[in-house]
Short mmCIF file of C-alpha atoms and ligand atoms in Angstrom, two decimals:
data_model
loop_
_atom_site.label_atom_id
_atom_site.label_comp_id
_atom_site.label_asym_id
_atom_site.label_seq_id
_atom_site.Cartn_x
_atom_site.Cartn_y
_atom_site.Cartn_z
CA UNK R 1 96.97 90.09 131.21
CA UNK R 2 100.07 90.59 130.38
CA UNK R 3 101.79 88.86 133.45
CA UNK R 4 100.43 86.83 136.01
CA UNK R 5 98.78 87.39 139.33
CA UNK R 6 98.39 84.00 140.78
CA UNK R 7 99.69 84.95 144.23
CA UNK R 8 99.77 88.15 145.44
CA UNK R 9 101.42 87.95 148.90
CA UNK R 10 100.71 90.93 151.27
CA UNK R 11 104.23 91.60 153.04
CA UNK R 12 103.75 94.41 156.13
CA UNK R 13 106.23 97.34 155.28
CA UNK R 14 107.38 97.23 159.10
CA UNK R 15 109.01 94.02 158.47
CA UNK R 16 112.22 93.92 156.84
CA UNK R 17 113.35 90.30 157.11
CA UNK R 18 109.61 89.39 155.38
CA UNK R 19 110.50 91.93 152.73
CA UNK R 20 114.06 90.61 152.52
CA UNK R 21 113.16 87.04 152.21
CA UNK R 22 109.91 88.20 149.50
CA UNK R 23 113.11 88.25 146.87
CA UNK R 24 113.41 84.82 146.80
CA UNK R 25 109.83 83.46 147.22
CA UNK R 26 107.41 82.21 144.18
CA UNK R 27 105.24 84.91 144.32
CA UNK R 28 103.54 86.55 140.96
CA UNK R 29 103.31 89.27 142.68
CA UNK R 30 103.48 91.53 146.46
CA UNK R 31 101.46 94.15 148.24
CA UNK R 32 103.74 96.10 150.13
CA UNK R 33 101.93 97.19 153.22
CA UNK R 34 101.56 100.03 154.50
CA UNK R 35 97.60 100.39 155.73
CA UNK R 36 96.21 97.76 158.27
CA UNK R 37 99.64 95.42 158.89
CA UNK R 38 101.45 98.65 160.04
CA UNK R 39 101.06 100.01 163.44
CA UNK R 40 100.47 103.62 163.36
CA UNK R 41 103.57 104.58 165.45
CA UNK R 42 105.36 102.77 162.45
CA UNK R 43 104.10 104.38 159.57
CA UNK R 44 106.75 106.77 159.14
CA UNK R 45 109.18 104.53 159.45
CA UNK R 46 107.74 101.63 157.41
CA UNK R 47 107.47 104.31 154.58
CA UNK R 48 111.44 104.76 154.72
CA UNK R 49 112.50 101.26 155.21
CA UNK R 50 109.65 100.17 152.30
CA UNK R 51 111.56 103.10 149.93
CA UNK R 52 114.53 101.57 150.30
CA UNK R 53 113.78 98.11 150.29
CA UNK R 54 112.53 98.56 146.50
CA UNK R 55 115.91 99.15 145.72
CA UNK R 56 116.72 95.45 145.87
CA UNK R 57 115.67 93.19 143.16
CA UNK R 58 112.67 91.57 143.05
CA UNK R 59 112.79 89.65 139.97
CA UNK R 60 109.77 89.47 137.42
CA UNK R 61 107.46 89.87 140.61
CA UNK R 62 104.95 92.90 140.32
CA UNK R 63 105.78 95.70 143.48
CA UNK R 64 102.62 97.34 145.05
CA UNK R 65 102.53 99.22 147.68
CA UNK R 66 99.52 99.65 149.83
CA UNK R 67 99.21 103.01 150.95
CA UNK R 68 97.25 104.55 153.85
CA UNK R 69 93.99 106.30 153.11
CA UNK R 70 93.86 109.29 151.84
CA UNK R 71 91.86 110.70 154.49
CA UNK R 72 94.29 109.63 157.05
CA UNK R 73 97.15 111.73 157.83
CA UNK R 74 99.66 109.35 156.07
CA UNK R 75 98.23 108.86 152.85
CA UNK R 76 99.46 111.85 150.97
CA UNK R 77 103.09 111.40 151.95
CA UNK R 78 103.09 107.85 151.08
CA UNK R 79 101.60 108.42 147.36
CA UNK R 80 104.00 111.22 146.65
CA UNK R 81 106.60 108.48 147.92
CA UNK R 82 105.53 105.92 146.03
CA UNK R 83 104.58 107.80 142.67
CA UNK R 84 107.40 106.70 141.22
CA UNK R 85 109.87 103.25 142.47
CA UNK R 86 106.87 100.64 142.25
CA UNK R 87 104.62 98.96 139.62
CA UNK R 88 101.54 100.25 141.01
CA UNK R 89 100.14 101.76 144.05
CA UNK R 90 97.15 100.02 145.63
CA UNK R 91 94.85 102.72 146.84
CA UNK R 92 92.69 101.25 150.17
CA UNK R 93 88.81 101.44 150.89
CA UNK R 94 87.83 102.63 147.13
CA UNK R 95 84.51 104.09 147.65
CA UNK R 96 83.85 105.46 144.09
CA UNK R 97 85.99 106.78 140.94
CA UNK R 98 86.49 110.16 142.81
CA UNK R 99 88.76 108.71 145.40
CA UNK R 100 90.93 107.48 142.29
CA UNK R 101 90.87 110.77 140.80
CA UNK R 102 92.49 112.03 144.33
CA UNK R 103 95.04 108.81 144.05
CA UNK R 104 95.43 109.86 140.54
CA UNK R 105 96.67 113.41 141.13
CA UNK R 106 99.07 112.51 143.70
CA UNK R 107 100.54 109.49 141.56
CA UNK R 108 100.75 110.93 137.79
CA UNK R 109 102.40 107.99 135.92
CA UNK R 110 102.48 104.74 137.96
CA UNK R 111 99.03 102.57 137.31
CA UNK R 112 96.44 102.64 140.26
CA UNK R 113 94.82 99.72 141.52
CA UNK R 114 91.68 99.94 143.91
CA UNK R 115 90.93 97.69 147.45
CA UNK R 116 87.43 96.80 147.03
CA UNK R 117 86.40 96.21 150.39
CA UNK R 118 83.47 98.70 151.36
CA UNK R 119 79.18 98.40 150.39
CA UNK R 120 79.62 101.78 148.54
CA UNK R 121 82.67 100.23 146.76
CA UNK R 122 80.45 97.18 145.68
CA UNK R 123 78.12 99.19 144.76
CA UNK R 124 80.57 101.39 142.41
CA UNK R 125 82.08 98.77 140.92
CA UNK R 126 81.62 99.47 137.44
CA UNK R 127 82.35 103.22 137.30
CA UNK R 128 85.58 102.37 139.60
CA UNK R 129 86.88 99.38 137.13
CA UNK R 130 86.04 101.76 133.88
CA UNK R 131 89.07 104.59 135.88
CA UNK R 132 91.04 105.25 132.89
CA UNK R 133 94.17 104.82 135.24
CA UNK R 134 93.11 101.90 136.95
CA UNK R 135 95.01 98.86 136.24
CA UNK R 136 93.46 96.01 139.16
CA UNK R 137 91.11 95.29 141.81
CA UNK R 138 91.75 93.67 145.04
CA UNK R 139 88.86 92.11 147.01
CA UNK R 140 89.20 93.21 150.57
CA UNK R 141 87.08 90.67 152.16
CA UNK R 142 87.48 91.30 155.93
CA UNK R 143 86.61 94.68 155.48
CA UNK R 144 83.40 94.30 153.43
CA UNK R 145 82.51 91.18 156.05
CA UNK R 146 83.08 93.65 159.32
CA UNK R 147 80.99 96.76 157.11
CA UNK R 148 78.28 94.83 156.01
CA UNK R 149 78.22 92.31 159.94
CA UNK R 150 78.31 89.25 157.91
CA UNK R 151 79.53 85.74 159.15
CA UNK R 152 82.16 83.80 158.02
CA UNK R 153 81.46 80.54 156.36
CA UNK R 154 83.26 78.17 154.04
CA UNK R 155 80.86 78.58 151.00
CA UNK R 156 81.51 82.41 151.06
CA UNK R 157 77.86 83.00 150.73
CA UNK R 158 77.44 86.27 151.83
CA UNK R 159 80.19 87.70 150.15
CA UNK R 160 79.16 86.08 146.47
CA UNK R 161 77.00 89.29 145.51
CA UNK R 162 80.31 91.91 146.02
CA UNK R 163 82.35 89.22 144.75
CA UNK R 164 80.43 88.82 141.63
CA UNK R 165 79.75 92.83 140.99
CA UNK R 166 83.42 93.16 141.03
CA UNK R 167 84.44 89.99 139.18
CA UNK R 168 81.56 91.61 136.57
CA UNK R 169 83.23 95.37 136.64
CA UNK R 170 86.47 93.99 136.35
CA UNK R 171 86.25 92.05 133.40
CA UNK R 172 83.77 94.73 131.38
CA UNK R 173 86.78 96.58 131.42
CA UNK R 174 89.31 94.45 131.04
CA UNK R 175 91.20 95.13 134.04
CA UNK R 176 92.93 92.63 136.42
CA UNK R 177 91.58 91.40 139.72
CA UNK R 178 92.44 89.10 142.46
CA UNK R 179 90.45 87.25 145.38
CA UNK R 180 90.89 88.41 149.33
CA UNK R 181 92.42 86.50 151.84
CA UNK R 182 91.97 83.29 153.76
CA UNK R 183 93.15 84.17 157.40
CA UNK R 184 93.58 80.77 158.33
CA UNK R 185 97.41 80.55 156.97
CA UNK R 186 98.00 77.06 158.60
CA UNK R 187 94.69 75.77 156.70
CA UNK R 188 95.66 74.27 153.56
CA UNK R 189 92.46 72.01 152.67
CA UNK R 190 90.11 75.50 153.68
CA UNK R 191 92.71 77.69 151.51
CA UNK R 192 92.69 75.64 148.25
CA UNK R 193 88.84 75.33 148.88
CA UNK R 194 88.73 79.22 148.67
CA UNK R 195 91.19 79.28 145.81
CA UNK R 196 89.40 76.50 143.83
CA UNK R 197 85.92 78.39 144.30
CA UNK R 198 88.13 81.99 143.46
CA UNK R 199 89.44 80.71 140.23
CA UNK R 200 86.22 79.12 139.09
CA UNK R 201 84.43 82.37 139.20
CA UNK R 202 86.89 83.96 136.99
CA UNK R 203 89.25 85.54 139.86
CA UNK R 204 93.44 85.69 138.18
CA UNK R 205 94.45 84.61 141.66
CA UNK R 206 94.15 85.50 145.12
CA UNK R 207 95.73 87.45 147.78
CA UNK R 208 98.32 85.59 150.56
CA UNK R 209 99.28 86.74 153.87
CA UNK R 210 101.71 83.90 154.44
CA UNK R 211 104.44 82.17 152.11
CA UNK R 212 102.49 78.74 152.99
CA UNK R 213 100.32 79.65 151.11
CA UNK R 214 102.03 80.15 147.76
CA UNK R 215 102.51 76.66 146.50
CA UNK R 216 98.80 76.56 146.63
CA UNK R 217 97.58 79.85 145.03
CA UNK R 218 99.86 79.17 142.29
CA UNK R 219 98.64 75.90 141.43
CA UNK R 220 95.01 76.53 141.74
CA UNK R 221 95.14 79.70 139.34
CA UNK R 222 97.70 78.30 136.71
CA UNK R 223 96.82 76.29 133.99
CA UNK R 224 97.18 72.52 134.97
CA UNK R 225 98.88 70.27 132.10
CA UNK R 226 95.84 69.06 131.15
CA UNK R 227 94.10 72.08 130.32
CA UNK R 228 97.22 73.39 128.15
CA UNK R 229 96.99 70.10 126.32
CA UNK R 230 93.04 70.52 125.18
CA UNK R 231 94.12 74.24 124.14
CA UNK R 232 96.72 73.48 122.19
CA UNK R 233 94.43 70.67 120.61
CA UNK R 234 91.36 72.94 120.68
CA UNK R 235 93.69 75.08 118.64
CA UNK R 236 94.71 72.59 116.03
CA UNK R 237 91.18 71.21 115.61
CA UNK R 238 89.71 74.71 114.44
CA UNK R 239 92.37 75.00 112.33
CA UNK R 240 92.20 72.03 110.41
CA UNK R 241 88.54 72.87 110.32
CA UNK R 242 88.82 75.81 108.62
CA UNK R 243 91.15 74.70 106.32
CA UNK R 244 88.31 72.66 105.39
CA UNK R 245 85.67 75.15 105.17
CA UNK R 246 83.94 74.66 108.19
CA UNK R 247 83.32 77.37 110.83
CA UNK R 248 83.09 74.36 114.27
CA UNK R 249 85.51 71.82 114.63
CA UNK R 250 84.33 68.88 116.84
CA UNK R 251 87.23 67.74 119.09
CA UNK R 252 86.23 64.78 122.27
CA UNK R 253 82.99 64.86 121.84
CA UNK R 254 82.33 68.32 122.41
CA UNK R 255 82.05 71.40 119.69
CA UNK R 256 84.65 73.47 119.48
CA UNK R 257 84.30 77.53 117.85
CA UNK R 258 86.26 80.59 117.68
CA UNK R 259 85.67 81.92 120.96
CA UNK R 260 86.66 78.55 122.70
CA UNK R 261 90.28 79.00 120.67
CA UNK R 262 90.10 82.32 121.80
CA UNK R 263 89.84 81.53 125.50
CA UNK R 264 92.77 78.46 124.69
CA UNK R 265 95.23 80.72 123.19
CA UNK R 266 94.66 83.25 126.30
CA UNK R 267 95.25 80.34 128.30
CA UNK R 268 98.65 79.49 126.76
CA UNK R 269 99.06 83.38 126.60
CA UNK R 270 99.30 82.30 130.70
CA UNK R 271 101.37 79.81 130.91
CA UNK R 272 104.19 81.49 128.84
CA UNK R 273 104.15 84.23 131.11
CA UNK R 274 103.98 81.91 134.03
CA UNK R 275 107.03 79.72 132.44
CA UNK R 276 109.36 83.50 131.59
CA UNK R 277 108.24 84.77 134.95
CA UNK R 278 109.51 81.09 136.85
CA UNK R 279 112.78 81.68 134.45
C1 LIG T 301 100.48 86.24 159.80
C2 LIG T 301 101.89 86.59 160.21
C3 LIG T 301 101.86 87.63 161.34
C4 LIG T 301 102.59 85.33 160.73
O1 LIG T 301 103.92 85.68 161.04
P1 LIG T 301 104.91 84.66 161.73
O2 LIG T 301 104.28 84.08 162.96
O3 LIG T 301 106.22 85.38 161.90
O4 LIG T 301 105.04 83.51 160.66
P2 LIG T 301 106.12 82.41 160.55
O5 LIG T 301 106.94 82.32 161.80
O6 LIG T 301 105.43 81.19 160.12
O7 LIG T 301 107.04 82.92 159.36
C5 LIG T 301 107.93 82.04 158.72
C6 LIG T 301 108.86 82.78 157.84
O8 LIG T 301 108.11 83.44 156.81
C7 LIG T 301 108.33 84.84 156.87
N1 LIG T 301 107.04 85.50 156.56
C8 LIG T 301 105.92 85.46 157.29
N2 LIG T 301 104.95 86.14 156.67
C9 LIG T 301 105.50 86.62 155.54
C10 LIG T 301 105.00 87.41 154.48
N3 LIG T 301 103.73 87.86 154.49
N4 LIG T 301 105.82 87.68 153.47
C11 LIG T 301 107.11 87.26 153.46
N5 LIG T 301 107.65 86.50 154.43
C12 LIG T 301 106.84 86.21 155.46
C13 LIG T 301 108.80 85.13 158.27
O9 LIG T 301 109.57 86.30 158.26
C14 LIG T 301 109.62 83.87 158.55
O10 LIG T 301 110.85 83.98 157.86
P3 LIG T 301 112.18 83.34 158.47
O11 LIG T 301 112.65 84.35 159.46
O12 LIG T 301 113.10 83.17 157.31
O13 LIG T 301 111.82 82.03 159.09
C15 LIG T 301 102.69 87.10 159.01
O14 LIG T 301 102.72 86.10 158.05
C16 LIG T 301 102.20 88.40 158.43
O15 LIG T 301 102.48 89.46 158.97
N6 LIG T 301 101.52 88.33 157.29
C17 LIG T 301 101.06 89.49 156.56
C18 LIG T 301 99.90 90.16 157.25
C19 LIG T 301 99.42 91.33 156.46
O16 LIG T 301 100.13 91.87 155.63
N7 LIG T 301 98.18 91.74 156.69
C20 LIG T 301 97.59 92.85 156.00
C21 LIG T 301 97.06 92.44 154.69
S1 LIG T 301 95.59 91.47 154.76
C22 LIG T 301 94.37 92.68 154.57
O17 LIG T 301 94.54 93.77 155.01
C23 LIG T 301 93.19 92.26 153.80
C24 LIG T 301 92.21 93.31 153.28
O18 LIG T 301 92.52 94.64 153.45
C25 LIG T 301 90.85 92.98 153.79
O19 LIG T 301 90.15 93.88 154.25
O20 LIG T 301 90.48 91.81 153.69
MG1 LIG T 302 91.08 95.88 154.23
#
């Protein structure tokens, strides 16, 4: 990962005093919208105001933009827009690899990245993540709950099986991907519940709809001082290990091998990008 994703904050193309203020907020990254948080009597114009707003300086924060589908009778126009002037283009309602090959020919050299948010999608996963010009997956959870009539609940149940297939796909191919959204903007205790249970199944951060909800995202997916501590003594454990011969180093109690320094030094991988992207 070569730059966080901690927060991605979804920012409706339509509104030019959220996209205005999005320069200034701690966000790793934003999803320019134009699909479901633009009116269809706006599209047009969100697709102007959204070109030119990318002229403006966002920092070290990673630009997506959300296009419609490509079925719809915007999506074509707003790929072509957006094939160049943004850090990726987020195609919606991914049903399989073929609907990335269509993104794909439309948008020749910026990276794709694929809303998973459909059964078929879930169901694709793995031949969707392994797109040679995919980059990340976003989890589109209020689609998938109104396709496959689930309820909502706090444990996220029934959306652990498409959670996990993607989580799985993603990783096998070593592509980025973030959590869906928690609707509830004003609810901190039931957002950093989601975010907690996000980053402990392996998610690199979750998607936002509100600023409020930054502060939280970004602490729940960084490393906490406590964890960079262990790594960097995980790290210096092995070594002094080896330097001894041995292949395991035992450090609190608890063993400590190769891969574990390999998972520490990806960790402090993190928070260096974290610290250059804070400045
Ligand atoms: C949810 C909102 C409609 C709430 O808007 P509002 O009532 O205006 O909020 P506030 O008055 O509290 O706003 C305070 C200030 O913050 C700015 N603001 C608000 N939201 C954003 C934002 N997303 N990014 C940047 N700035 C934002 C306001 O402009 C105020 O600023 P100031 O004037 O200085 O006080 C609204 O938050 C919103 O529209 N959120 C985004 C909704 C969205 O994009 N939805 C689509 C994506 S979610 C989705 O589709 C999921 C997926 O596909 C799935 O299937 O699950
Ligand atoms: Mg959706």
């Amino acid at each position: 990962m070569a730059r966080p994703y901690r927060s991605v904050l979804y920012i409706p193309a339509a509104n030019a005093r959220a996209m205005e203020k999005a320069q200034g907020l701690p966000a790793d990254a934003i999803i320019f919208d134009l699909e479901d948080a633009v009116a269809p009597s706006e599209k047009a114009a969100a697709r102007d105001q959204l070109g030119a707003a990318l002229q403006n300086d966002y920092g070290g924060r990673a630009r997506i933009v959300r296009i419609n589908g490509l079925d719809t009778e915007w999506g074509s126009d707003d790929a072509r827009a957006f094939a160049t002037g943004a850090d990726a283009v987020l195609v919606p309602k991914v049903n399989s690899p073929e609907d990335l090959d269509r993104a794909a020919a439309l948008v020749p050299d910026t990276p794709l990245w694929a809303m998973m948010e459909t059964a078929a999608g879930m169901l694709n996963a793995a031949a969707i993540a392994a797109h040679p010009r995919l980059q990340g997956m976003v989890m589109g959870t209020n689609d998938l709950a109104k396709e496959i009539n689930s309820r909502t609940r706090a444990d996220r149940l029934p959306m652990q099986t498409g959670l996990g297939l993607c989580l799985l796909a993603a990783k096998a191919h070593g592509k980025v991907i973030v959590d869906g959204v928690f609707n509830a903007f004003r609810d901190e205790d039931g957002l950093r519940g989601e975010c907690e249970q996000g980053r402990d199944m392996g998610f690199d951060g979750k998607t936002l709809i509100h600023p409020a909800q930054l502060a939280i995202a970004n602490e729940c997916f960084g490393p906490t001082e406590a964890e960079i501590d262990l790594a960097r003594r995980q790290i210096d454990a092995f070594e002094a290990a080896t330097a001894q011969g041995k292949g395991v180093a035992v450090l609190d109690g608890k063993i400590v091998e190769n891969l574990h320094v390999e998972t520490a030094k990806k960790l402090l991988d993190q928070a260096r990008a974290i610290a250059d992207l804070s400045g």
